Coordinates of C-alpha atoms and ligand atoms in Angstrom, one line a residue:
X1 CA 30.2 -4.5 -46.8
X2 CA 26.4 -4.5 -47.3
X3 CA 24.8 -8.4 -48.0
X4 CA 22.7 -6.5 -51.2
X5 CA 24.9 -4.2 -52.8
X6 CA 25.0 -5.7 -56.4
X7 CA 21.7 -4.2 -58.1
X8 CA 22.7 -0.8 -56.7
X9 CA 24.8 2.1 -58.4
X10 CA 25.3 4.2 -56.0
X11 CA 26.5 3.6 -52.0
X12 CA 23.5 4.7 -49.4
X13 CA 23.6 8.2 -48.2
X14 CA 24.9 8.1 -44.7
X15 CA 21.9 9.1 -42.7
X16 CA 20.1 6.2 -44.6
X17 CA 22.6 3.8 -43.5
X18 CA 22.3 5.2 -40.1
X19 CA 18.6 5.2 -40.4
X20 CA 18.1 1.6 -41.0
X21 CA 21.0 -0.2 -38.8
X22 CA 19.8 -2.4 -36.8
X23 CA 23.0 -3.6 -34.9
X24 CA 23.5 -1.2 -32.2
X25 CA 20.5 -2.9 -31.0
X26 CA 20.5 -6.6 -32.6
X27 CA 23.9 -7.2 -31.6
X28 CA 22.5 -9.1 -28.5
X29 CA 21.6 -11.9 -30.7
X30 CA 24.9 -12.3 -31.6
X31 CA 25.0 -16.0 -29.9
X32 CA 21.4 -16.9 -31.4
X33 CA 22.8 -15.8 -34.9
X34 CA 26.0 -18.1 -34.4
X35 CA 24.5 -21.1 -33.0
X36 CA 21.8 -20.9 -35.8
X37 CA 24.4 -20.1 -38.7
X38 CA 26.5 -22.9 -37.1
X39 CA 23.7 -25.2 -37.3
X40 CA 22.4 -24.3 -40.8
X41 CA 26.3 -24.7 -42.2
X42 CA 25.8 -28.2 -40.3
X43 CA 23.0 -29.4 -42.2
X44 CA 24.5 -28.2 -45.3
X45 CA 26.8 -29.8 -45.3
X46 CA 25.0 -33.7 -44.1
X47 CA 22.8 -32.6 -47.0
X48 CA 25.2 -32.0 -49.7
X49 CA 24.5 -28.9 -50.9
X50 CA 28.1 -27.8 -49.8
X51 CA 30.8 -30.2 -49.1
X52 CA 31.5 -31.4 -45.4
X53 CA 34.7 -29.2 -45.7
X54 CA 33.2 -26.4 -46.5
X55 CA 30.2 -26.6 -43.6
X56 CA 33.2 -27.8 -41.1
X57 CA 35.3 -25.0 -41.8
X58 CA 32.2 -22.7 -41.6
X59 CA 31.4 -23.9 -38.2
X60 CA 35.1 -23.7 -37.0
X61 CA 34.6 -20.0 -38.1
X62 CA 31.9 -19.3 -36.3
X63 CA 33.3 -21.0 -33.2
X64 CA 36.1 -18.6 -33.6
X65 CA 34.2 -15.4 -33.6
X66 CA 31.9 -16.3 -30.9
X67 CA 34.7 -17.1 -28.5
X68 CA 36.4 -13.6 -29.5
X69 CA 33.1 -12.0 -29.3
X70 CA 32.9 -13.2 -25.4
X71 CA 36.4 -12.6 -24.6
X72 CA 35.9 -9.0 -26.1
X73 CA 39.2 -9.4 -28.7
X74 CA 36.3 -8.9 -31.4
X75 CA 33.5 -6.1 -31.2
X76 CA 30.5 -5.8 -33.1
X77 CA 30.5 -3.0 -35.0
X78 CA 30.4 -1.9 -38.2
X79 CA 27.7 -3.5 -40.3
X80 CA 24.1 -3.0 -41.1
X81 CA 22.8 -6.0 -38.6
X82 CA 24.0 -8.9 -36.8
X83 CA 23.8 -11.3 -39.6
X84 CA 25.8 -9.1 -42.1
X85 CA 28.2 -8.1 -39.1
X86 CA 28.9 -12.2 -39.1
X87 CA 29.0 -13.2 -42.2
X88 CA 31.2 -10.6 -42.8
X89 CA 33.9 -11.6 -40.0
X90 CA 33.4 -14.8 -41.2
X91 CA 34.7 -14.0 -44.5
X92 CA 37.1 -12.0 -43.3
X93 CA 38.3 -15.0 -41.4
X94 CA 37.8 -18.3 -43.8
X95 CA 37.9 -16.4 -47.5
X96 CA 35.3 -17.5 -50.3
X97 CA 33.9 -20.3 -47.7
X98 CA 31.9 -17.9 -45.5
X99 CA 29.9 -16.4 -48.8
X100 CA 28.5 -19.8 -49.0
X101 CA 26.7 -19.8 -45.5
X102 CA 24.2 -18.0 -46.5
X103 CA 22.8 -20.6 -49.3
X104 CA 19.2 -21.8 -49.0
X105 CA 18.4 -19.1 -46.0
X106 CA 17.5 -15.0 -46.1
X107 CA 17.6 -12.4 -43.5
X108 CA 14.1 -13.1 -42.4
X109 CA 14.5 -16.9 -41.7
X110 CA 17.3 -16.3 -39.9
X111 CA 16.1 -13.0 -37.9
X112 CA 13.0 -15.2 -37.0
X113 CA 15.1 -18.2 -36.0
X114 CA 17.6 -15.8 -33.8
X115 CA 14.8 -13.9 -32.1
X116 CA 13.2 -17.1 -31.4
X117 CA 16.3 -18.6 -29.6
X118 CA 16.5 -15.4 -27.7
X119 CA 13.2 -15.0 -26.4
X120 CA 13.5 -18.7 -25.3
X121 CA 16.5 -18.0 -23.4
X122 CA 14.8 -15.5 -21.8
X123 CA 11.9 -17.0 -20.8
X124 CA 14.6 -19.6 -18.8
X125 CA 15.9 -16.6 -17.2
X126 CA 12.5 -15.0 -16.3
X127 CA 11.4 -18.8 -14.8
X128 CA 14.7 -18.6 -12.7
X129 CA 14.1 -15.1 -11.2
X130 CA 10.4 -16.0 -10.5
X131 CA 11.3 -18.8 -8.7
X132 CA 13.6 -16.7 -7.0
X133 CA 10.7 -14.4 -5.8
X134 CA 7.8 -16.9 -4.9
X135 CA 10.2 -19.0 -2.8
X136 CA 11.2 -15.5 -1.0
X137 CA 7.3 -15.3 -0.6
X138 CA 7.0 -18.9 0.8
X139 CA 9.7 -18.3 3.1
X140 CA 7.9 -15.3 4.9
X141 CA 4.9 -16.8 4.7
X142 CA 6.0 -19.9 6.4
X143 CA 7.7 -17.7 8.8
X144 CA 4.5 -15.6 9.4
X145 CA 2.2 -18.5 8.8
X146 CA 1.0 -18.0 13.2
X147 CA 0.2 -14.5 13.1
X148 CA -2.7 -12.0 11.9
X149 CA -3.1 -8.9 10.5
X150 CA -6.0 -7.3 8.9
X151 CA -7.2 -7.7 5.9
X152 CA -8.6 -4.8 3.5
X153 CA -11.5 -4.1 1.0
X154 CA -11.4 -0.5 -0.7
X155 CA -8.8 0.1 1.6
X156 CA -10.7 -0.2 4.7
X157 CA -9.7 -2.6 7.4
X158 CA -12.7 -5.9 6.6
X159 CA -11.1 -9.1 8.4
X160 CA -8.9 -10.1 10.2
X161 CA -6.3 -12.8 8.2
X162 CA -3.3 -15.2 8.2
X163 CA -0.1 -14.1 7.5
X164 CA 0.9 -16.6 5.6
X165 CA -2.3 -16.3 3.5
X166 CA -1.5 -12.6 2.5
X167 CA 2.4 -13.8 1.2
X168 CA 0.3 -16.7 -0.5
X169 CA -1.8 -14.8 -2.4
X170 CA 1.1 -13.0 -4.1
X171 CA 3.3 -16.6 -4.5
X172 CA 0.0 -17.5 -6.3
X173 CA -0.3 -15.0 -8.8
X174 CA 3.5 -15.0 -9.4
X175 CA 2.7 -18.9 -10.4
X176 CA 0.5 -18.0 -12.6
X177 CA 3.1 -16.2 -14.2
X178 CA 5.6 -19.0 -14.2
X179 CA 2.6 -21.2 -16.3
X180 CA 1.9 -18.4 -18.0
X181 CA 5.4 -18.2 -19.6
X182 CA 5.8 -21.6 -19.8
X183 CA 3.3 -22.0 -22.4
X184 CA 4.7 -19.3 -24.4
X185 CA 7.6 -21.3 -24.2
X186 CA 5.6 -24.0 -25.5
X187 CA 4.1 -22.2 -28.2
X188 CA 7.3 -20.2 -29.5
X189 CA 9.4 -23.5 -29.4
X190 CA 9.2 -23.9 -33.6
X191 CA 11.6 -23.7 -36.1
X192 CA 11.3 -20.9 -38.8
X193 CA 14.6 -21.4 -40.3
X194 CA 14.5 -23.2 -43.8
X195 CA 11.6 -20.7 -44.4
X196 CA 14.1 -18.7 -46.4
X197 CA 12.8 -15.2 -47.5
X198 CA 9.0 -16.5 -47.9
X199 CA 8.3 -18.9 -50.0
X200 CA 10.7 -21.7 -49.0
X201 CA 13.8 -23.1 -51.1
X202 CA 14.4 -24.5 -53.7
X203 CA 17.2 -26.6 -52.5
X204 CA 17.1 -30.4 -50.9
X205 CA 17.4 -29.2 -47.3
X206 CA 16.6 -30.9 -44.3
X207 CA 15.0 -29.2 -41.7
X208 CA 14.8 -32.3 -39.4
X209 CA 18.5 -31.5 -38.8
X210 CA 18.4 -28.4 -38.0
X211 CA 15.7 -28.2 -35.5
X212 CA 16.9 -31.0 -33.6
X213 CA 20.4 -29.4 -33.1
X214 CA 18.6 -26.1 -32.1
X215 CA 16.3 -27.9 -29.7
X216 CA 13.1 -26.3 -31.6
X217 CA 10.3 -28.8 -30.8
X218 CA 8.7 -28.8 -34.0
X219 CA 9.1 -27.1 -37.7
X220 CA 7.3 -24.3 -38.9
X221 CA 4.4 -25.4 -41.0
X222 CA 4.2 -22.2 -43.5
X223 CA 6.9 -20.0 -44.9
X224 CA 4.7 -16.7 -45.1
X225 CA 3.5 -16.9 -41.6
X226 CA 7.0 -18.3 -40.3
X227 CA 9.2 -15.4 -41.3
X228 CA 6.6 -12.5 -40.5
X229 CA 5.3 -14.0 -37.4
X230 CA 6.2 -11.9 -34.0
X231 CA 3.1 -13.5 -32.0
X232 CA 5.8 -14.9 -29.3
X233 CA 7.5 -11.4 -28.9
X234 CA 3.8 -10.1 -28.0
X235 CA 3.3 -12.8 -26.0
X236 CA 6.3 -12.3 -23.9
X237 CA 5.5 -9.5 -23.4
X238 CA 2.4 -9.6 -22.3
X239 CA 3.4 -12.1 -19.9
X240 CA 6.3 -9.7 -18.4
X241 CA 3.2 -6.9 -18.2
X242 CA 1.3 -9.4 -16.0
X243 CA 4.8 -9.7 -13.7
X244 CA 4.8 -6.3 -13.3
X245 CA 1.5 -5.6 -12.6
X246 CA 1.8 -8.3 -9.9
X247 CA 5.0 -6.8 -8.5
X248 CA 3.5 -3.0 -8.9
X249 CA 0.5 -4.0 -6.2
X250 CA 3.1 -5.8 -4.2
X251 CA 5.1 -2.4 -4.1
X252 CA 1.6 -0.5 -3.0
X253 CA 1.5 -2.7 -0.2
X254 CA 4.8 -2.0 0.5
X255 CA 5.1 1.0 0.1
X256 CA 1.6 1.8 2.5
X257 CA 2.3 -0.8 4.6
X258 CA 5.8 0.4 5.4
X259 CA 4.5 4.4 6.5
X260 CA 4.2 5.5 9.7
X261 CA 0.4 5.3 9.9
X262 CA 0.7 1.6 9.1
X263 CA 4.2 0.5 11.0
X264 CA 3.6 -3.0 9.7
X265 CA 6.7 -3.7 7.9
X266 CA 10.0 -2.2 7.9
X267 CA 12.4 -1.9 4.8
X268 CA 16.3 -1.5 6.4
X269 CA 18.4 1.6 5.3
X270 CA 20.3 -0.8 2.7
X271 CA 16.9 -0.7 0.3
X272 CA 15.7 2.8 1.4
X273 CA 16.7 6.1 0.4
X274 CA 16.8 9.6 1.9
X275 CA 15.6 13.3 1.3
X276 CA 18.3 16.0 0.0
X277 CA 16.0 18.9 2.1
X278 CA 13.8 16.5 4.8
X279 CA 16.3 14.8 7.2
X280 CA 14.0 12.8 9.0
X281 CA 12.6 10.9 5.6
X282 CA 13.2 7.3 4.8
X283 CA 11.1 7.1 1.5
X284 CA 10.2 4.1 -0.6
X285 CA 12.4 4.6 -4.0
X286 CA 12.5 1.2 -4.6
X287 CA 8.9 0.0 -4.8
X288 CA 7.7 3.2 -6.2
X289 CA 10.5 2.7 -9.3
X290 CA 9.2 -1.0 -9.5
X291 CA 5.9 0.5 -9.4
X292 CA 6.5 3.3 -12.0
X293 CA 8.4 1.0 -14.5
X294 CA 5.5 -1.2 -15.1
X295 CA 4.0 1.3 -17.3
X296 CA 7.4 1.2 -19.4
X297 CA 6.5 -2.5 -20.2
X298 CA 2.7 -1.9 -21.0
X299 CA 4.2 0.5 -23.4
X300 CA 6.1 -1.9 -25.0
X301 CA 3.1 -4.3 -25.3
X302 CA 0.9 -1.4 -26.7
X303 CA 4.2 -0.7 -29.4
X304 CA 4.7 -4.6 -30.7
X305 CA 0.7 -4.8 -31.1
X306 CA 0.8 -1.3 -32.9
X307 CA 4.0 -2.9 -34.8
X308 CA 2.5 -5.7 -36.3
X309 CA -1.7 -4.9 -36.9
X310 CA -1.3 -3.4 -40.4
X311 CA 1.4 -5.5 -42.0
X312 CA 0.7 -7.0 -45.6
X313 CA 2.1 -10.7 -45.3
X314 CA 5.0 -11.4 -45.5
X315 CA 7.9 -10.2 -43.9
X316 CA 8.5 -5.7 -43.5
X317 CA 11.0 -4.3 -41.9
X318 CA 8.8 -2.7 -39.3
X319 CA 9.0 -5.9 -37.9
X320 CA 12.8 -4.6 -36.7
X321 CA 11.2 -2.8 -34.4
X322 CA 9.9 -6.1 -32.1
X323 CA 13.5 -5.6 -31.1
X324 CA 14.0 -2.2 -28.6
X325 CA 10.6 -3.2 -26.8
X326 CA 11.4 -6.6 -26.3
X327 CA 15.2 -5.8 -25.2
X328 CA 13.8 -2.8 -22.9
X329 CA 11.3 -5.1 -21.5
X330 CA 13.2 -8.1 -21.0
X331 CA 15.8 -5.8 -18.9
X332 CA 13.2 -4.0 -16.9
X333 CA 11.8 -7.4 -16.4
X334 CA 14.8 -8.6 -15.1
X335 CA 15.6 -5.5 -13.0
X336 CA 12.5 -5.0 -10.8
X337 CA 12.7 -9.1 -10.4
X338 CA 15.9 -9.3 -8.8
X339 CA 15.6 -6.0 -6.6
X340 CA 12.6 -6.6 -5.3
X341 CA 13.3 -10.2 -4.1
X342 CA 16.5 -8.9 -2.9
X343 CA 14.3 -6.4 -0.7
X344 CA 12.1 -9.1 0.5
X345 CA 14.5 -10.7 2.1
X346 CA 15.3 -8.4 4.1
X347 CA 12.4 -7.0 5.1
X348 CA 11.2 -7.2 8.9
X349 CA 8.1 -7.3 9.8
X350 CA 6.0 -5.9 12.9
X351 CA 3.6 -8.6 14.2
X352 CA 2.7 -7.0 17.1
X353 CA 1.4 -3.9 15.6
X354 CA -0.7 -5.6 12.6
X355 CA -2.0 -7.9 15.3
X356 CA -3.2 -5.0 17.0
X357 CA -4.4 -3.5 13.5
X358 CA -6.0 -6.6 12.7
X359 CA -8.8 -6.4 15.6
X360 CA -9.4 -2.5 14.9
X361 CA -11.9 -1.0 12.7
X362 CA -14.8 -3.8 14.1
X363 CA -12.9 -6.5 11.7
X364 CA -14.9 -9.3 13.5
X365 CA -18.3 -7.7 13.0
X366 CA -19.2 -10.1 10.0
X367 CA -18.5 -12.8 12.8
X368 CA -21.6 -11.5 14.7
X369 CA -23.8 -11.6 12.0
X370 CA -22.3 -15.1 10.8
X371 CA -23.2 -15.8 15.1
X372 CA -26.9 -14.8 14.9
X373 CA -27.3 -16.2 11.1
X374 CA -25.9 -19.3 12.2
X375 CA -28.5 -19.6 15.1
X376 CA -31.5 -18.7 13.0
X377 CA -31.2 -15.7 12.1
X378 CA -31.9 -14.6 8.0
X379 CA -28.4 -13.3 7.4
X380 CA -30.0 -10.0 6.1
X381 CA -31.5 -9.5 9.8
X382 CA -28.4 -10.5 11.5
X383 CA -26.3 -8.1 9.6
X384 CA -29.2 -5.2 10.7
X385 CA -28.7 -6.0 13.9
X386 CA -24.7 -6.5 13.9
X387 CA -24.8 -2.8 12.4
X388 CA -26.7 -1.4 15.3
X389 CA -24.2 -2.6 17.6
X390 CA -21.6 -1.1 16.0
X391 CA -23.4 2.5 15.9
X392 CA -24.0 1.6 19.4
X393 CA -20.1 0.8 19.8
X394 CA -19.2 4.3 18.0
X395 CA -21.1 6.2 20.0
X396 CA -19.9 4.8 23.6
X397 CA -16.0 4.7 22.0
X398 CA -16.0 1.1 22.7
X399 CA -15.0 -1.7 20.6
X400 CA -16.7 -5.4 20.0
X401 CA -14.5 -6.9 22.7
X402 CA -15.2 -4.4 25.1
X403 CA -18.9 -5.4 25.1
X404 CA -20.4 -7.3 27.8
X405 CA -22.8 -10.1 27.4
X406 CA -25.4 -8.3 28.7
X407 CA -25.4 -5.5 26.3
X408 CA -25.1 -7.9 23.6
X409 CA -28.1 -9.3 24.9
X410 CA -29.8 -5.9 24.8
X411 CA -29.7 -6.2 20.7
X412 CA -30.8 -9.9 20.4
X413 CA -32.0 -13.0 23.0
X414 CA -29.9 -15.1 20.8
X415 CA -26.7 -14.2 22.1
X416 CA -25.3 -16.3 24.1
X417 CA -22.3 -16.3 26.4
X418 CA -19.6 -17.5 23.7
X419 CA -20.1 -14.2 21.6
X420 CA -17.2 -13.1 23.6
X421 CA -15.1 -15.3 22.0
X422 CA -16.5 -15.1 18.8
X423 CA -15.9 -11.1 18.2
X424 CA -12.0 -12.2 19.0
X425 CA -9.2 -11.2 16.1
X426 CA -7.6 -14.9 16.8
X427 CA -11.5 -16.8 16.6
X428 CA -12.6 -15.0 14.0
X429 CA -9.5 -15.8 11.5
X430 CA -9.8 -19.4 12.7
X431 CA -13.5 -19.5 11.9
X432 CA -12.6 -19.0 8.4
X433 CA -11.5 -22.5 7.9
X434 CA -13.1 -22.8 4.4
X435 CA -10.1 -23.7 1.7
X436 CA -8.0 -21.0 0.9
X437 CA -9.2 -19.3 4.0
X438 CA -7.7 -17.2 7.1
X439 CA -7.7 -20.5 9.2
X440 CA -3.9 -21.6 10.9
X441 CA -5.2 -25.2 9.2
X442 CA -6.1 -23.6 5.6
X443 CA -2.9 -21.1 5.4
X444 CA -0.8 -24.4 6.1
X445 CA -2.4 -26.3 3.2
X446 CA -1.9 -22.9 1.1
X447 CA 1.2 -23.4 1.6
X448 CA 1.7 -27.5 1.0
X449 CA 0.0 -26.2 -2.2
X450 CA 2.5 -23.9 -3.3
X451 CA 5.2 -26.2 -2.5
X452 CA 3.8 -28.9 -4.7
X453 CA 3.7 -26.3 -7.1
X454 CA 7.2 -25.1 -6.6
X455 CA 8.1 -28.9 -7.0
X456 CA 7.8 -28.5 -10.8
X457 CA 9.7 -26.5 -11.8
Ligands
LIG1 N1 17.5 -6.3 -39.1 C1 16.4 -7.0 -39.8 C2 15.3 -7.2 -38.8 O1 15.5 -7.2 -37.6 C3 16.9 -8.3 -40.3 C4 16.1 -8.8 -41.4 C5 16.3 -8.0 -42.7 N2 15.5 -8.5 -43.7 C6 15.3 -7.8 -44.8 N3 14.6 -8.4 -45.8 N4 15.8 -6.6 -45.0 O2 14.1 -7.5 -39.2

């Protein structure tokens, strides 16, 4: 039975019907929808606008059908949305009681209220998965914190750095994440229900009731803006788009780091997958799905925006469609998460051969300038000189460690004999003690750092 049917003659046309349902989709609020009904019916009740009874036996109702819901005896089907599928069952269940649920609330209160619940709950789930993730980081980075391994610009082997200070970098933008979802937490925590359609009621409620048995941290301060408001679902959404755009250059390292010409890192055969026609391959399917779903979410953000940037205030029902983009992205979301911390921990890494990586490609060459500019040189000099000696190093096929002192010496009277150790992979890393820097000392405290951080949550 539809909630609206009374103005209308005639039944809607069947493709209509099919056209507008929403619960093929909305039927994972069912929970949201039942602990809000259950706490509207509550305050009801303590308010007097139906009798204790009637608000006790609504709420035993509800009870009922969530707990057949979850043991599968009762299926959602057959009804417009969610909230008509429940109020429904509930009449079905309790008789002439369950019509009066529904007293002093609409569709869009309620819809607001559920989706606000929802998105909460997932926000909780995100926070538990990231967690998941960074501590995976920490735990190779703590484990890695005593070796090198170069580090790039455009691709292109620049200096040598820590370990640990690579994983960090990734733990720290996946905290960033964490706060940034935390505050849309925050922001999303308010209570639209008691909005009704969009103007409010007419009847004594209490709002004070309900929010505090949903947990909201605060009412909604206008009805118009409460029930047509889909800011949060945006917001979320934005925030998982950051995630995966994080993850996504995670899965480019990966992915290159894990090839033959780099050999630094080895996924094992239980996260890789095979060729049907090359039998030699071990490809990357993992990270490059990861990779290749992160434009799925930016679509979704793009849809919401496009969703909500023309509507007349107050509620439409294009605002139905915040629903499939935020479910889509939540599950992606969720996906790519747990896979790709599940892959992390098992991935082994080849120190040895992004040592060896590390002091290639004259990675120590800003050292010698930093040498001469440090001894008096104008850095702009130094760095004329330093790239003379390595024209000179490319055209005898020798590297910076292979120089001797003498033909150092040849370029500049400032050398001195410690320029030997100075073009080193392990000297130059450690001479980057600045904060946040390549030093053993500076990767540690990177680390403290993110466990302090960790420590909130
Ligand atoms: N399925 C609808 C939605 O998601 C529920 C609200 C319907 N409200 C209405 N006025 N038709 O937005």
């Amino acid at each position: 039975m539809k909630l609206w049917e009374g103005r209308f003659d005639k039944p809607t046309a069947a493709d209509a019907d099919a056209f507008n349902e929403s619960l093929s989709f909305d039927k994972r609020l069912y929970k949201a929808d039942l602990c809000a009904s259950a706490a509207h019916a509550a305050m009801l009740g303590k308010c007097g606008i139906i009798t204790e009874e009637e608000s006790a036996c609504i709420r035993d109702g509800l009870k009922g059908i969530l707990a057949d819901i979850e043991s599968g005896a009762l299926s959602v089907e057959g009804a417009e949305d969610i909230h008509s599928f429940v109020e429904n069952e509930l009449t079905a269940r309790i008789g002439e009681t369950g019509k009066k649920l529904h007293t002093a609330r609409s569709r869009n209160d309620q819809v607001a209220t559920d989706m606000r619940l929802y998105v909460r709950t997932s926000i909780d789930k995100a926070t538990r998965l990231l967690l998941d993730l960074v501590q995976t980081l920490y735990g190779l980075a703590h484990a890695n914190v005593k070796y090198l391994m170069p580090g790039y610009t455009h691709l292109r082997k620049a200096q040598p750095i820590n370990c640990a200070q690579y994983f960090n970098a990734y733990s720290e933008m996946f905290l960033r994440d964490l706060d940034r979802f935390g505050a849309c937490r925050e922001r999303l925590n308010v209570m639209p229900l008691g909005s009704a359609a969009l103007a409010g009621t007419s009847y004594p409620i209490d709002r004070e009731i309900t929010r505090s048995l949903l947990g909201f941290s605060e009412i909604s301060a206008n009805s118009l803006d409460a029930v047509s408001d889909r800011d949060f679902v945006a917001e979320y959404i934005f925030c998982a788009s950051l995630v995966m755009v994080h993850l996504s250059r995670l899965c480019e390292d990966t992915i290159l780091y894990t090839s033959d010409e780099f050999g630094f890192w080895n996924i094992p055969d239980e996260y890789s997958t095979g060729s049907s026609i090359m039998p030699q391959k071990k490809n990357p399917d993992i990270p490059e799905l990861v990779r290749g779903k992160s434009g799925r979410v930016f679509g979704h953000l793009t849809a919401i925006l496009a969703v909500m940037k023309g509507l007349p205030l107050a509620y439409n029902k294009d605002l139905q469609e915040d629903k499939e983009c935020f479910f889509d992205t939540e599950d992606t979301l969720f996906s790519c998460l747990s896979i790709y911390t599940a892959l992390l921990k098992k991935v082994t890494i080849n120190v040895n051969r992004m040592f060896t990586a590390a002091g290639e490609g004259f990675s120590t060459a800003t050292d010698v300038a930093d040498y001469l500019a440090k001894k008096g040189v104008p850095f702009r000099d130094a760095h004329a000189i330093t790239g003379k000696i390595v024209r000179h190093c490319l055209e005898k096929k020798k590297t910076l460690t292979d120089m001797s002192f003498e033909e150092f010496r040849t370029f500049s009277d400032v050398f001195e004999r410690d320029i030997l150790t100075v073009v080193t992979t392990r000297n130059s890393a450690e001479q980057r003690d600045s904060v946040g820097g390549s030093s053993l000392r500076a990767a540690r405290a990177g680390l403290l750092a993110i466990k302090r951080r960790l420590r909130k949550y």
